XYZ file of C-alpha atoms in Angstrom:
611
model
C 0.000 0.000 0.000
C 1.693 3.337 -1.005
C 1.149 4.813 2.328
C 2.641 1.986 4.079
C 5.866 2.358 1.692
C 6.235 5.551 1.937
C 5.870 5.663 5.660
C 8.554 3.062 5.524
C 11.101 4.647 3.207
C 10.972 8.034 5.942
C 11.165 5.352 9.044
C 14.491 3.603 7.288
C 15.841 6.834 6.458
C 15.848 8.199 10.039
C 16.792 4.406 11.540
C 20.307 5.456 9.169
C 20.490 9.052 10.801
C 20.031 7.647 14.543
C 22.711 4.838 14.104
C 25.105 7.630 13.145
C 24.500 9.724 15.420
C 21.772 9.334 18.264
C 22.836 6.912 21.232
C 19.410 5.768 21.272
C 19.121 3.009 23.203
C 16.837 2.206 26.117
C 14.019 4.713 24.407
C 10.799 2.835 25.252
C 8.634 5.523 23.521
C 8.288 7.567 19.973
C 6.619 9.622 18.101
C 6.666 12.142 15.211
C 5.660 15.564 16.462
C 5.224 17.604 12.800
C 3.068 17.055 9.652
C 6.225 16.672 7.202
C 8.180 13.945 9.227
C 11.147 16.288 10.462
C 10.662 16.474 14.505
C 11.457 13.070 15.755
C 10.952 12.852 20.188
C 12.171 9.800 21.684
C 11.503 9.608 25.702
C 11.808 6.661 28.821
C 11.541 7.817 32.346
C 11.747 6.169 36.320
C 10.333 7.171 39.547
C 12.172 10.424 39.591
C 13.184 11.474 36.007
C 12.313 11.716 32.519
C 15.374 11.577 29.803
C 14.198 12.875 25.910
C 16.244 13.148 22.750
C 15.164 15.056 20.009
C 16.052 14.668 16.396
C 15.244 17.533 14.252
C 16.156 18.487 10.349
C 17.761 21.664 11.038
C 21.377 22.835 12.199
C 19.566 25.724 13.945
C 17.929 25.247 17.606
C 15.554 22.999 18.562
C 12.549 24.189 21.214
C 10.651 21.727 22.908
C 7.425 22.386 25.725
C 5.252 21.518 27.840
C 2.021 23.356 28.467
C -0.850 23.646 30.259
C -3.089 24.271 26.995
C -1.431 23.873 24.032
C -0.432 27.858 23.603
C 2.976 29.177 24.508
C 1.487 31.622 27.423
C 3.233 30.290 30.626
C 4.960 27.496 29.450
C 8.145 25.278 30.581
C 10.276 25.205 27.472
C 13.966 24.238 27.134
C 15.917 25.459 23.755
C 19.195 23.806 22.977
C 21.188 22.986 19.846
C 24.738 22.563 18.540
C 27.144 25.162 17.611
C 30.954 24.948 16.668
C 30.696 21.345 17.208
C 29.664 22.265 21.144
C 26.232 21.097 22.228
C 24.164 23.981 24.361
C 20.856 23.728 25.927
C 18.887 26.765 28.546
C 15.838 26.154 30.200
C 13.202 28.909 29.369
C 9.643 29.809 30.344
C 6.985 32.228 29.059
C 4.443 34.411 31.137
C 0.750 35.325 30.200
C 1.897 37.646 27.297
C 4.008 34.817 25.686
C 7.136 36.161 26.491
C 10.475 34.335 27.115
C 12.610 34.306 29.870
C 15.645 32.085 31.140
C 14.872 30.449 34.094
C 16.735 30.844 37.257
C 17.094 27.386 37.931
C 17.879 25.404 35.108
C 16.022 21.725 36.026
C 16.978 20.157 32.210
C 20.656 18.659 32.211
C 21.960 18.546 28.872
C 22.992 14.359 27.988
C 24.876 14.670 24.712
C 24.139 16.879 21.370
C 24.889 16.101 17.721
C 24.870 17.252 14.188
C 25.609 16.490 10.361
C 25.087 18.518 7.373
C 21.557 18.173 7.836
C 20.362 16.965 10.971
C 20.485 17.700 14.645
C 20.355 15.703 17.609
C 19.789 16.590 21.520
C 18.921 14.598 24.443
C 18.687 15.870 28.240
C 16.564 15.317 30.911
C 14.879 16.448 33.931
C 13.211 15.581 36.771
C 9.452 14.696 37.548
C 8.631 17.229 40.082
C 11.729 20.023 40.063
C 9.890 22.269 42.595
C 10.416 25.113 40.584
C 6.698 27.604 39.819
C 8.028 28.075 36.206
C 8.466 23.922 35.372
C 5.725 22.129 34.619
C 5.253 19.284 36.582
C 5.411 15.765 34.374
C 2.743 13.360 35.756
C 0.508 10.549 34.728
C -1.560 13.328 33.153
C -1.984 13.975 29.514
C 0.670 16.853 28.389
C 0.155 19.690 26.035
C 3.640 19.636 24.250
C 4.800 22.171 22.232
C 7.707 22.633 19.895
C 9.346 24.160 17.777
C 13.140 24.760 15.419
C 14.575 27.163 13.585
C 17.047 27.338 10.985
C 19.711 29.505 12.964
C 21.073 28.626 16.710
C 20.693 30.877 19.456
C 22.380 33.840 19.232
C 23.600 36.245 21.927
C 19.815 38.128 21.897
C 18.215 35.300 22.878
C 16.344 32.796 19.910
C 14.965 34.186 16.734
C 11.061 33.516 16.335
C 10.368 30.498 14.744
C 7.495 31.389 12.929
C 5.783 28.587 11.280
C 8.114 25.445 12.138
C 5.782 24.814 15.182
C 2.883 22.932 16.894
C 1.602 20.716 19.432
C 0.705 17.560 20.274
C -1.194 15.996 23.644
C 0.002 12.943 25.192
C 0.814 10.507 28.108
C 4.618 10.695 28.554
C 4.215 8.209 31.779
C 2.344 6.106 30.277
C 3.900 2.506 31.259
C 2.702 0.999 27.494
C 3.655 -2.342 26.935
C 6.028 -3.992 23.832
C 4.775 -6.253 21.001
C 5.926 -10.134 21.938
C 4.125 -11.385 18.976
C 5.244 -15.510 18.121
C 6.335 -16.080 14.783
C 3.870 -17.018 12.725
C 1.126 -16.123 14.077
C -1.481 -14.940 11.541
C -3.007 -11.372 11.467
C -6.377 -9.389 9.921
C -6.569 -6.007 8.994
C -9.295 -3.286 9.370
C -8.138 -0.732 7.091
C -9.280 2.297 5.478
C -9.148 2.315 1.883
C -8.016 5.804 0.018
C -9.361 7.887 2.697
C -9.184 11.409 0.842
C -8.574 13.831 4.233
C -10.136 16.905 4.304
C -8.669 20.163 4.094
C -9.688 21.393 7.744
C -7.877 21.103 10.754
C -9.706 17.714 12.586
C -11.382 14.956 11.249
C -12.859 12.118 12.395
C -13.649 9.218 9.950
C -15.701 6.134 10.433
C -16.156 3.073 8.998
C -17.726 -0.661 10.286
C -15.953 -3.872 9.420
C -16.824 -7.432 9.908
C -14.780 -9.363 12.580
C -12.689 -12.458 10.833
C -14.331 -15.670 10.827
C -13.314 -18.550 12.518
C -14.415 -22.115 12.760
C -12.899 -21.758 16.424
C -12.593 -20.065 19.690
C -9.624 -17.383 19.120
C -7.706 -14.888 21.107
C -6.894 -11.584 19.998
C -3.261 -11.332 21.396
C -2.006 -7.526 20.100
C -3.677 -4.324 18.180
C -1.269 -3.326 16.221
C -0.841 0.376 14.346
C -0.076 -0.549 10.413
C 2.543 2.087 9.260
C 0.933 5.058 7.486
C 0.904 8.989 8.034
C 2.544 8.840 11.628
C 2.088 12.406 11.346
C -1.569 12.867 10.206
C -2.625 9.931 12.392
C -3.503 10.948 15.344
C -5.793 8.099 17.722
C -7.894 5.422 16.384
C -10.683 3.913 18.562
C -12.485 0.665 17.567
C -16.323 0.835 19.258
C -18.321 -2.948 19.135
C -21.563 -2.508 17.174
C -24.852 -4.556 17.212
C -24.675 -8.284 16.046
C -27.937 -7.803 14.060
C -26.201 -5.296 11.738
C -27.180 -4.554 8.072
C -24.159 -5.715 6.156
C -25.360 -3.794 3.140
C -23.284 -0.993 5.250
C -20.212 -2.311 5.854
C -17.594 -0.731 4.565
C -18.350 2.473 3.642
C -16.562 5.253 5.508
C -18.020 8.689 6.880
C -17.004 11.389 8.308
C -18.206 10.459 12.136
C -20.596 12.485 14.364
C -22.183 13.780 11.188
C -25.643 14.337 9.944
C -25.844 11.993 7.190
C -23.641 9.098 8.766
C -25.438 5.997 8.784
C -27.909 4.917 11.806
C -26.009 1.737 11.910
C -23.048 4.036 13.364
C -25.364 4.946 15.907
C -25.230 0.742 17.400
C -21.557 0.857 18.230
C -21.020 2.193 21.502
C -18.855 0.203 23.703
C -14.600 0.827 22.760
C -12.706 -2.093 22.461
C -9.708 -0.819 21.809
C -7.596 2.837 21.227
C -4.653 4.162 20.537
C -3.114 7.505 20.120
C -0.114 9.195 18.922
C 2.831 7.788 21.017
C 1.662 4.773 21.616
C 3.127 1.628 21.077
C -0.246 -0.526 20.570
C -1.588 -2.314 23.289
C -0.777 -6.070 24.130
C -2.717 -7.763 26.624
C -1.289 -9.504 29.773
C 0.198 -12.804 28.451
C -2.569 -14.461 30.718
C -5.156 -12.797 28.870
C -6.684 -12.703 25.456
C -9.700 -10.974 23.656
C -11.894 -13.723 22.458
C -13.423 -14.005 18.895
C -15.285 -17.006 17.037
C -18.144 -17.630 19.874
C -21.994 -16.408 19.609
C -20.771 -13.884 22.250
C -17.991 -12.434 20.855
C -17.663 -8.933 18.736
C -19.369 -9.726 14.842
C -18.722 -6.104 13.681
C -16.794 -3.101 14.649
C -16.826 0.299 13.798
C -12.950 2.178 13.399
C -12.796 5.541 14.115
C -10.303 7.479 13.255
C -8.916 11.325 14.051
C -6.824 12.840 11.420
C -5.239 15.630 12.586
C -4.022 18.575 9.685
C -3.174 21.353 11.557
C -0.846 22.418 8.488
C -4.335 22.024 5.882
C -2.304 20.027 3.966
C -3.989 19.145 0.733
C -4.422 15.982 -1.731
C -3.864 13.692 1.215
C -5.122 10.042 0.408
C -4.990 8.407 3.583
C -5.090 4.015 4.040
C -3.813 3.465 7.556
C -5.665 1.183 9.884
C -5.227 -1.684 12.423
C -3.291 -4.951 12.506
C -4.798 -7.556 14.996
C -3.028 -10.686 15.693
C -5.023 -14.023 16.984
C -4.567 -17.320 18.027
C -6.276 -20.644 18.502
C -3.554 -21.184 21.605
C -6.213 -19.654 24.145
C -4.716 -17.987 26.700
C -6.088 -18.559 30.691
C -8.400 -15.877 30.297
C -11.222 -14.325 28.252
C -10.679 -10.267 28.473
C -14.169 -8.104 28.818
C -15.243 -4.543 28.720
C -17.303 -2.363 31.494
C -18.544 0.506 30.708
C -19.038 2.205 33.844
C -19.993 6.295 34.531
C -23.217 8.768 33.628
C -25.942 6.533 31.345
C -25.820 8.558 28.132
C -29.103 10.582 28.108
C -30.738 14.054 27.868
C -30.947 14.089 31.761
C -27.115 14.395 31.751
C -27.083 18.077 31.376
C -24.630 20.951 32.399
C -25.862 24.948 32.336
C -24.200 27.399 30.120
C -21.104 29.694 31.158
C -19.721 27.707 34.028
C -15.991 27.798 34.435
C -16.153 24.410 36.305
C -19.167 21.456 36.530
C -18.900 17.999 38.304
C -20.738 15.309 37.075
C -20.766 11.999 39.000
C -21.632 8.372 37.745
C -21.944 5.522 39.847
C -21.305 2.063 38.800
C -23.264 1.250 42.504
C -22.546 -1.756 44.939
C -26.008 -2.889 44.606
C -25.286 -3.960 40.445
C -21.541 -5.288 41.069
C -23.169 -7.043 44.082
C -25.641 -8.634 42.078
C -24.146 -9.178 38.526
C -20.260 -10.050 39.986
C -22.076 -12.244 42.900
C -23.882 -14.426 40.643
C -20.841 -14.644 37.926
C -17.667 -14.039 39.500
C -18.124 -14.155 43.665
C -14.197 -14.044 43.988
C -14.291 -10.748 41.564
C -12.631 -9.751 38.492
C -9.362 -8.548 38.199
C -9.253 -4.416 35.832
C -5.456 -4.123 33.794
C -6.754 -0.874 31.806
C -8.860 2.106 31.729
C -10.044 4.531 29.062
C -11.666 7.993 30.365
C -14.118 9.066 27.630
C -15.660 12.562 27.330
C -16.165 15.080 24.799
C -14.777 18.749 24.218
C -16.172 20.333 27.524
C -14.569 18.209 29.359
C -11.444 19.172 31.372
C -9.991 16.205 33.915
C -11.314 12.864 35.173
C -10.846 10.278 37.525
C -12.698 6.683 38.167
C -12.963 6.591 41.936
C -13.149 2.755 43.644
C -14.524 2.124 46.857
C -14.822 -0.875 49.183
C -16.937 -1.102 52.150
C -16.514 2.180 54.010
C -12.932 3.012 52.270
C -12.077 5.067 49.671
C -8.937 3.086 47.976
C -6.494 5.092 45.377
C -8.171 5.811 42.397
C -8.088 3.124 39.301
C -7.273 6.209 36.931
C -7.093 9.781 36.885
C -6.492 12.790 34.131
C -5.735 16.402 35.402
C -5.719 17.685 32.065
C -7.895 15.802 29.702
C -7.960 15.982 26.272
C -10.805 14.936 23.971
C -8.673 14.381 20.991
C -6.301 12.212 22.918
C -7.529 8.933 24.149
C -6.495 5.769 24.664
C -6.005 3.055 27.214
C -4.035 3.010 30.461
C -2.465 -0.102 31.401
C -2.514 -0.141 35.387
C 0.877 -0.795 37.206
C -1.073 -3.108 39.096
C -4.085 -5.008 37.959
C -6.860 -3.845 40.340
C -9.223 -6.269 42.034
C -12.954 -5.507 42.033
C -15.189 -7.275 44.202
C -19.259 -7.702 44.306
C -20.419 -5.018 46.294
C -17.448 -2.412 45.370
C -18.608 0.973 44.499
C -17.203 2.744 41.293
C -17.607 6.601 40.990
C -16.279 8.145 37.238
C -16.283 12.153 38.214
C -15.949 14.477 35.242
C -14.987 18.164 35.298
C -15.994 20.275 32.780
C -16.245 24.099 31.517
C -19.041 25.541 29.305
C -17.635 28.920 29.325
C -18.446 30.468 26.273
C -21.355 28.310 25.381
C -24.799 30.182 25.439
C -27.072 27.148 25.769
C -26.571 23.572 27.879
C -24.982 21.269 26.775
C -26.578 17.900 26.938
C -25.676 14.077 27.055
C -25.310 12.563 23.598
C -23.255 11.157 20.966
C -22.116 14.420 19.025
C -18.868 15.628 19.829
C -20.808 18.955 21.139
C -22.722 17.117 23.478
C -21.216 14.903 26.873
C -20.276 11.574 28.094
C -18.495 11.238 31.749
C -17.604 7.456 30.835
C -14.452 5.159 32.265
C -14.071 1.644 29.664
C -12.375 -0.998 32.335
C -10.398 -3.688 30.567
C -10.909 -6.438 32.983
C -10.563 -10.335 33.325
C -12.235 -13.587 33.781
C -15.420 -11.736 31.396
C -18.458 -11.842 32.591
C -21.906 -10.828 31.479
C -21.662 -7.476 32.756
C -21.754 -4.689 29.870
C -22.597 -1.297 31.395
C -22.749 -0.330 35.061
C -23.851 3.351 35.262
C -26.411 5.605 36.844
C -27.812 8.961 35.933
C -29.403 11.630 38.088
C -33.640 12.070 38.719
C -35.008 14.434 35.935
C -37.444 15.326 38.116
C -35.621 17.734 40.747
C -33.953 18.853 37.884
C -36.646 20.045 36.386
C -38.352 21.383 39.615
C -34.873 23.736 40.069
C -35.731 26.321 36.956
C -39.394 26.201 37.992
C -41.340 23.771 36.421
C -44.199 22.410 37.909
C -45.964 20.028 35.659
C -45.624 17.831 32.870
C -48.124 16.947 29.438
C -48.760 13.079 30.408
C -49.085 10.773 28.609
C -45.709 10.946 27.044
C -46.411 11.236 23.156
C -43.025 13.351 22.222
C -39.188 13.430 22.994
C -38.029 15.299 24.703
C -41.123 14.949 26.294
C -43.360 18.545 26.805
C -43.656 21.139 29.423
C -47.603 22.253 31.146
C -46.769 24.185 33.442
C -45.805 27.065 34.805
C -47.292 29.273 31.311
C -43.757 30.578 30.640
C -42.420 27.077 30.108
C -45.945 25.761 28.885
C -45.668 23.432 25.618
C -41.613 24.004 25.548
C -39.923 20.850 25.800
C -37.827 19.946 28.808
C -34.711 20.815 26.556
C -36.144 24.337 25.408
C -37.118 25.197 29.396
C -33.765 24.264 30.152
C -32.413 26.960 27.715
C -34.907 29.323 28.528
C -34.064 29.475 32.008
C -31.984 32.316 33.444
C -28.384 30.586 33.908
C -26.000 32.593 36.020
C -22.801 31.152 37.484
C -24.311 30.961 40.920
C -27.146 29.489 39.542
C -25.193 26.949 37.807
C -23.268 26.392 41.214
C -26.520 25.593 43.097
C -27.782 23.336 40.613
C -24.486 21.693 40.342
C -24.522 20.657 44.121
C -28.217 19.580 43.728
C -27.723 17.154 41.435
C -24.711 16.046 42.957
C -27.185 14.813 45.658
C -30.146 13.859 43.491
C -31.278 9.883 43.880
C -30.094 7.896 40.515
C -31.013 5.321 37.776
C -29.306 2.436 37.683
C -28.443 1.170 34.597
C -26.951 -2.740 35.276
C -27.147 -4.423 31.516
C -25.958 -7.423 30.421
C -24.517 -7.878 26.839
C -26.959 -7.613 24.065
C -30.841 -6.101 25.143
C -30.715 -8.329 28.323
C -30.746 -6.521 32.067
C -29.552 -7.325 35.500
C -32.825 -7.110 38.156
C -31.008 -3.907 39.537
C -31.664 -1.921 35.969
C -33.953 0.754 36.857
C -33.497 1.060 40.517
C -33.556 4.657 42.207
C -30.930 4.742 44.692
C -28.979 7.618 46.767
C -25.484 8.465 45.928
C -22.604 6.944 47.987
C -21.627 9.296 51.058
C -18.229 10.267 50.359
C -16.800 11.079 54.139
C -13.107 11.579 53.194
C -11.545 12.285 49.504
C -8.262 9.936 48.691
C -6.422 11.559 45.856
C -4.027 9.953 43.965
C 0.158 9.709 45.321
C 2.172 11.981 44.083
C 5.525 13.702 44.968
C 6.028 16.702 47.280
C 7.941 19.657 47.656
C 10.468 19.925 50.753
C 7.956 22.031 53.155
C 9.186 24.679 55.511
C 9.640 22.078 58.523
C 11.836 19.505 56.407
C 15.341 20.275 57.986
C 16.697 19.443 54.346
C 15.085 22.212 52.777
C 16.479 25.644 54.516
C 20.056 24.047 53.641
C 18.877 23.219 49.895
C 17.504 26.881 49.703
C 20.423 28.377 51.229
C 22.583 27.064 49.195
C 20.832 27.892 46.099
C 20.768 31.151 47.571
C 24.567 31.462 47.337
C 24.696 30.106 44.047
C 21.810 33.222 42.905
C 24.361 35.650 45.473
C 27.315 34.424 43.104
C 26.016 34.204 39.906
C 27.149 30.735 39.561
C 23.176 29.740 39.561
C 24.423 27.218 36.490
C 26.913 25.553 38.285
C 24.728 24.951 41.083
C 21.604 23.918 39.034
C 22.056 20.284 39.761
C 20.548 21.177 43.450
């Protein structure tokens, strides 16, 4: 496939380059950062530190970021390069107005730097949590990197602007991933787009369904892999399991996703089965653990999604990348299932207009995993992965576990969330859930700027607050979720009555006159929203009883489905570990700060940076 080959032909030319000149080894993770193949990041990290090297197609300076948005305002940058055959690297940050200034305390420690006639290489590395108010913390997070090059090195004013030899890219640089192991021989399927022409405009999602590869036997899936195309233009592909009872007539033929005229058979595939996203390595399951095909209950069709990403508009792109999955008929010890767990997707998910911050809350509630684990799995199931799913209000999430009256560490967690960056998190530890455990997925979002609420749904505009849990042995548990009374919501902006019997959807308003005949949806927009308001109504529903939804795979239900229960009492929060800053009492610190002090009193700060 000419994508593939061409991919290839860049990949073999920079595999020449590194040999030459990068050291290389020991980088777990890669990725291409620009649309035309030039910035190369390669990155592997411990407990305390993360090491990167950067190959670039320049014999200028290389600039390389981390941010809390995406911008440059108030940024963590480092700018390095090599001149007269000397490598040279400053740590740099920018304030609100996107200016740069060299930081006092230079965190990055230059490794080694390189160049040819063409190329230049830099590595250096930092630690995790430096301490320092103008570095970025690095965390299990998603990252906003940034970066940049130019054409010149840095001269004695400082770096020229780069002007358009930048961008950004969002990922998980702690992300623990896991390496291919695949046995020789083993045979392989492919769910690939074909000729994908990719829009001129800046995101794209395209999707298409595909039918799951017969066989006459049980088989395990053993490792997703991404086929070799535009690295660059590629930016996460999630595969969603769609409804047995599909209309082959529509399999494959793509659309763009989320769109008007897509197909209602898009509409059937809801649960992800898999994802990946740009630095990734794929995604191989535990070597004790497989993902089943060939049985009445396994996945018949799947719908591939995938983002294109074009910040550059780059035109006359034909795009044919997809997915590689490799399968056996050596069954491994266990079958690997999906949860979905978090807010039931529905209208009565709603969040007002203008709010800076709103919590939502779903509850995958004791009573379902009490009744649907206790009849299936009494000993529990064992979770190895997580994907956090919401749309483009959303801001951070975490998928809260509880047991009994304890609040354990959280299975996952995202400070700064991205919608176009989502994939699975392998655990450190697999994570045992028991009947009777309590999950809570808690979403934080912001509707500033939007003028009317923004409602549960499918469309990339509307919400989910959803956590995926990759578990093992399967059982027939598909969705544990809850979602908040309507009915108190409803009561908050006034209304008093509604038309019964239910002949429309959203069903209609009676009373009082100014919402009479208006949908639930229009009253909802009509009302007054304020960010007080919003704040109230926020802690309301926080409290409001819930829905259960407990279903099994398929149209079949747990008896808990439909059950109105109270949210869990939360009496204490547990956040998850992280590193800390020397405090004022730690005798350490006053002799780390007073010798740093010197170093500032000296101006020898550089010498003393390694403090």
């Amino acid at each position: 496939i000419c994508e593939w080959e061409t991919a290839s032909s860049v990949f073999f030319t920079s595999f020449w380059f590194y040999a030459t000149l990068s050291h290389g080894s020991g980088f777990k993770h890669s990725t291409i950062l620009d649309p035309h193949g030039k910035y190369h990041l390669k990155w592997r990290f411990d407990q305390r530190s993360i090491t990167f090297e950067i190959e670039v197609e320049t014999k200028g300076y290389i600039g390389f970021g981390l941010s809390p948005n995406g911008a440059m305002a108030l940024s963590d940058i480092v700018i390095g390069g090599v001149m007269d055959d000397t490598p040279y690297l400053q740590d740099y940050f920018t304030d609100a107005n996107r200016e740069v200034h060299r930081d006092l305390q230079q965190n990055y420690r230059l490794e080694y730097g390189k160049e040819n006639s063409t190329h230049t290489v830099l590595a250096f590395s930092r630690d995790l949590l430096t301490c320092d108010t103008s570095d970025k913390d690095i965390t299990g997070s998603t990252v906003r990197v940034i970066w940049a090059y130019h054409s010149e090195d840095v001269g004695s004013s400082g770096p020229k602007y780069h002007g358009v030899n930048r961008g950004r890219k969002s990922m998980r640089l702690l992300d623990p991933g896991s390496k291919a192991n695949i046995p020789s021989g083993t045979v392989s399927f492919n769910l690939q787009n074909m000729n994908v022409p990719v829009p001129f405009k800046d995101t794209t999602y395209w999707c298409q369904i595909f039918k799951i590869q017969e066989v006459q036997q049980k088989h395990h899936i053993i490792e997703p892999l991404i086929e070799k195309g535009h690295e660059n233009l590629v930016h996460h592909i999630l595969l969603y399991q769609c409804d047995s009872r599909l209309n082959e007539s529509e399999l494959y033929s793509g659309h763009e996703c989320y769109h008007p005229n897509m197909p209602d058979s898009f509409l059937t595939c809801e649960t992800i089965v898999f994802a990946w996203a740009i630095g990734g390595e794929g995604f191989t399951y535990p070597p004790h653990v497989g993902l089943s095909i060939g049985t009445s209950i396994d996945p018949v069709y799947v719908l591939m999604e995938v983002h294109y990403d074009n910040p550059d508009l780059q035109q006359g792109v034909v795009d044919s990348s997809g997915l590689r999955l490799f399968y056996t008929p050596e069954l491994r010890q266990y079958d690997a299932g999906v949860i979905e767990t978090g807010v039931w997707v529905s209208l009565y998910h709603m969040l007002p207009p203008g709010m800076p911050e709103f919590v939502s809350e779903g509850h995958c509630t004791h009573e379902c995993l009490q009744e649907s684990l206790g009849q299936e799995m009494p000993s529990g199931v064992r979770v190895f992965a997580i994907l956090m799913h919401a749309h483009l209000a959303g801001r951070a999430i975490r998928t809260r576990h509880f047991r009994d009256q304890e609040e354990l560490q959280p299975l996952s967690h995202d400070e700064e969330f991205d919608f176009n960056f989502q994939e699975f998190q392998l655990l450190k530890d697999e994570r045992l859930l028991l009947p009777g455990d309590n999950l809570i997925t808690e979403c934080k979002y912001t509707t500033k700027g939007r003028q009317n609420m923004t409602w549960g749904g499918l469309s990339t505009r509307d919400e989910m607050c959803l956590s995926y849990l990759l578990y093992y042995p399967r059982v027939n548990l598909a969705r544990c979720e809850s979602l908040p009374e309507i009915h108190e919501q409803l009561k908050f902006i006034g209304v008093k009555e509604i038309q019964v019997p239910v002949t429309t959807w959203p069903f209609l308003i009676k009373s009082p006159k100014k919402y009479s005949n208006l949908s639930f949806t229009e009253a909802m927009d009509k009302y007054r929203w304020s960010k007080k308001r919003g704040r109230s109504f926020n802690e309301m529903v926080l409290q409001l009883p819930m829905n259960v939804r407990c279903s099994k795979w398929g149209q079949d239900e747990w008896g808990t489905q439909g059950m109105i229960v109270s949210p869990r009492e939360v009496k204490s929060e547990v956040k998850p570990p992280s590193m800390m800053c020397p405090s004022a009492s730690d005798p350490n610190s006053g002799v780390v700060l007073l010798l740093f002090t010197m170093c500032l009193t000296y101006a020898i700060v550089q010498s003393c940076s390694g403090l």
